[in-house]
Amino acid sequence: MTLQEYTSSAHNFEECMKCTVCTAYCPVVPANPKYPGPKQAGPDGERLRLKDPFFFEETLKYCLNCKRCEVACPSGVKVADIIQAARIRYSKSKPKLRDRILASTDFMGTLARPFAPVVNGMTGLGATKAVLDATMAIDKHRTFPKYSFKGFESWFRKNAPDQTRFPEQVSYFHGCYVNYNFPQLGKDFVKVMNAAGIGVNLLDKEKCCGVAMISNGMIDGAKKHAAHNVAVLGKAVDAGRKILTTSSTCTFTMRDEYPELLGIDNSKVRDEITLATRYLYERISSGEVKLKFKKDYHAKIAYHTPCHMEKLGWGVYSVELLKMIPGVEFTLLDSNCCGIAGTYGFKKENYEVSQAIGKPLFDQIARVAPDFVACDCETCKWQIEMSTGLQVKNPISILAEALDI
Amino acid sequence: MEFDVVIIGGGLAGLTAGLALQEKGKRTAIVSAGQNALHFSSGAFGLLDAEDPLQAAKELPEHHPYARIGAENLPKYTEAAKALFGKAGIALNGEPLKNGWRLTPQGGLKRAWMTLPEVDIFPDKEAIKGHKVLIVNLLGYLDFNTSFLALGLEKQGCSCRIETLRLPEMERLRENPSEMRSVNIARVMDSAWIKVAAEIKTLVKDEDWIILPLVFGLKDATVPDRIREAVPAKVLFVGTMPPSVPGMRTQMQLKKAYEALGGTFLMGDEAISAKTEGSRVLSVSTRNLGEVKAAEFVLATGSYFSKGIASDMNHVFEPIFGADVLLDEGRSAWYDPDFFSPQAFLSYGVATDGQFRVLKDQAPMDNLHAIGSVLGGARSLELGCGAGVAILTALSVAETI
Ligand SMILES: Cc1cc2nc3c(=O)[nH]c(=O)nc-3n(C[C@H](O)[C@H](O)[C@H](O)COP(=O)(O)OP(=O)(O)OC[C@H]3O[C@@H](n4cnc5c(N)ncnc54)[C@H](O)[C@@H]3O)c2cc1C
Ligand code: SF4
Ligand code: SF4
């Protein structure tokens, strides 16, 4: 054992040298003065909390868990993990009904989908929004993600072209959003994979990755989901399949939050979970896969790197894939949180902060004036679409529309 | 992933090399584990703490990076440095071949080579004598010590008056006293500077100098100049406790310029290990991307502070490649118990040959070059050559790749 191993805690708060660089890059600090900032909420506060839990402050709930502090810290302190772990350990506030509803993405999806036209109609109505605002504190400015009448899973079972004809097979973790709100992304994924000569399997009943439960303090639920997912992902790994995803947040949650925050051992599956863009890029650059694009495709695209993508460090794959498409005029947007942070921005008390955080991004998008925005995260998509009026597309969907098949 | 050149470390050295190589048409990536020493910069770059730095560089021992570049080659790189920063939108003050003086937070003078645009550089020491100075701070801001500054300036024959501004824009920040830090204030000042300028106008009496803390110009680099234009006296900005607002902005500007030239900046990723074959590096493995291949590799990982050099009780080592490190035998030779004496351990760093090719088991690696404060033998704190070594070694290596 080295000296470090004797002296470091799980989230290494003692390696902080008090430089405040994390606070300088935290998107919440300039927008919400009630938030103590990552240094104070993280390593500084941890010292006190270890002495006496009395020092825990409920203001830690303002943290977006965007991990930008960790990306910036010169000492490699897991600042955001310290903050989230403290919330899990010490917070006395119970999730409200509203938080439970927002967090239960798959449960809500199952309930809402059969009534999709009705639910969509209702959540789109000014009157419903006003009621939600008043009774549930879900901000009335928010546009609700639409529920799809038919889920992706059932579409896949009935309509997906025969996948067994491909010698190479991957498993797809589609996530709640693709299943309940936007099956088109899943269909695009199948189309792109098949064009690359790869067949798609679904997992043996995936559950929501649990990110929204984690941020809403529903840790027991999140742990159950994590344990279930690790088990079904394990089956795919045993069958020799990679697990591909189209959401940077689900990917990040299953790879890093399961062990770091939930204490769920995912070591068997972690390295097999990867974003479809990364997988494709690697196969293309090694020459194993060739994609044929339309000759007349034209699009001016601005790419937004979601916070969890920034933390994963994989934005580069999406960027390089998009640049590969002939006829694409590409801009990489500055690194800036969009402000939604999953369910955070849906809450009435966070609406203004959420929009203030995203403002520099929205302003830059307006200046660049692209045809549409590209991004690998579904909640960023809602936020950017609502705040800029532009459409946001997943890079996989962009590939699908640019492919010449 | 595969690039022409992979640079490990995105501080002053790594970014300078990245800019120079992209300009040459190379396809490069910078892997950077976290933010860097620029975030602690005084706003002034040091070349060498000497009356005539280029002359003094000739006297340096052979292990010093300047001796490796060759004192005769330094002028060309110092000129190139100013031009390169200029292209990135950073108009450095000062002359590339000379030293000047800058005002310290203690009201003294310190040698500086070139300074970031908002930091004044004076050709000689006389320049700060005999002024009437108005020092202005913002209420609640503790990282700018006005009395220290006034005391120091008074020793130089200046007379000082201190005023504190209370701005409504700052009240929100004041709700959270631990966050009254330079950068948080600077974010507010990107728009609230207009009020600061207006308030100062009403405060000035017969003063010819106004001194403000360096909390202006974080996102909008034009703010310090706009204040200067708006105020009827010479405005000087003096460094604060970290983080450094001009340093942080400079990092953002350099990164942006690098990306605009087509460079790939991999923020928050860390090179963990390397694959080598004989005297060649084939690839490095990063935490996020796995194997990254390149024809050439540049090691710009900084010193202890940035973990480019690491140590335990009995070893000082370079963690990625296990490169040779220049150091003294035996732990007791590493340090002087007198804290303020020059400390030997601060000069330890990677050993290279004359072209900055990294030595491993005493033989040079063909395609691995070290630049900046990861290099051994620089003694930058003692000699005042930190930024100079970072920039000039980067330019010199970029030329050979
Ligand atoms: C606190 C402080 C203040 C200073 N102030 C001044 C000043 O005012 N003026 C001056 O002239 N000089 C100053 N210096 C000297 C300074 O060292 C140089 O000016 C210069 O900034 C060093 O640049 P660099 O790029 O070599 O290293 P750094 O700026 O240290 O950058 C190294 C980078 O490499 C990254 N890195 C390390 N290991 C890995 C890895 N395994 N994988 C990926 N990335 C990695 C680090 O995260 C960091 O971003 C100061 C130094 C310090 C420590
Ligand atoms: S950036 Fe890292 S080292 Fe600096 S204060 Fe924050 S946690 Fe501590
Ligand atoms: S995770 Fe994001 S919001 Fe939370 S402290 Fe870190 S930077 Fe701030």
mmCIF file of C-alpha atoms and ligand atoms in Angstrom, chain A residues 13 15-23 38-39 43-44 69 72-77 79, chain B residues 40, ligand 2:
data_model
loop_
_atom_site.group_PDB
_atom_site.id
_atom_site.type_symbol
_atom_site.label_atom_id
_atom_site.label_comp_id
_atom_site.label_asym_id
_atom_site.label_seq_id
_atom_site.Cartn_x
_atom_site.Cartn_y
_atom_site.Cartn_z
ATOM 1 C CA PHE A 13 -11.739 15.225 -0.252
ATOM 2 C CA GLU A 15 -6.599 16.028 -1.764
ATOM 3 C CA CYS A 16 -8.274 19.421 -2.178
ATOM 4 C CA MET A 17 -5.753 22.264 -2.095
ATOM 5 C CA LYS A 18 -8.436 24.961 -1.706
ATOM 6 C CA CYS A 19 -7.736 26.648 -5.029
ATOM 7 C CA THR A 20 -11.441 27.447 -5.825
ATOM 8 C CA VAL A 21 -11.030 26.446 -9.466
ATOM 9 C CA CYS A 22 -14.080 24.155 -9.134
ATOM 10 C CA THR A 23 -16.233 27.029 -7.937
ATOM 11 C CA PRO A 38 -18.608 23.063 -5.026
ATOM 12 C CA LYS A 39 -15.603 23.794 -2.806
ATOM 13 C CA PRO A 43 -14.437 19.052 0.288
ATOM 14 C CA ASP A 44 -14.766 21.931 2.800
ATOM 15 C CA CYS A 69 -16.251 20.895 -10.992
ATOM 16 C CA ALA A 72 -11.889 21.297 -13.865
ATOM 17 C CA CYS A 73 -10.272 20.292 -10.538
ATOM 18 C CA PRO A 74 -6.472 20.209 -10.885
ATOM 19 C CA SER A 75 -6.218 17.728 -8.004
ATOM 20 C CA GLY A 76 -8.678 15.132 -9.239
ATOM 21 C CA VAL A 77 -11.026 15.563 -6.272
ATOM 22 C CA VAL A 79 -16.187 17.058 -5.834
ATOM 23 C CA PHE B 40 -2.851 31.003 -10.496
HETATM 24 S S1 SF4 C 2 -10.734 22.610 -7.745
HETATM 25 FE FE1 SF4 C 2 -10.221 20.761 -6.589
HETATM 26 S S2 SF4 C 2 -8.445 21.326 -5.370
HETATM 27 FE FE2 SF4 C 2 -9.357 23.257 -6.065
HETATM 28 S S3 SF4 C 2 -10.770 23.863 -4.408
HETATM 29 FE FE3 SF4 C 2 -11.971 22.652 -5.855
HETATM 30 S S4 SF4 C 2 -11.864 20.553 -5.085
HETATM 31 FE FE4 SF4 C 2 -10.239 21.703 -4.063
#
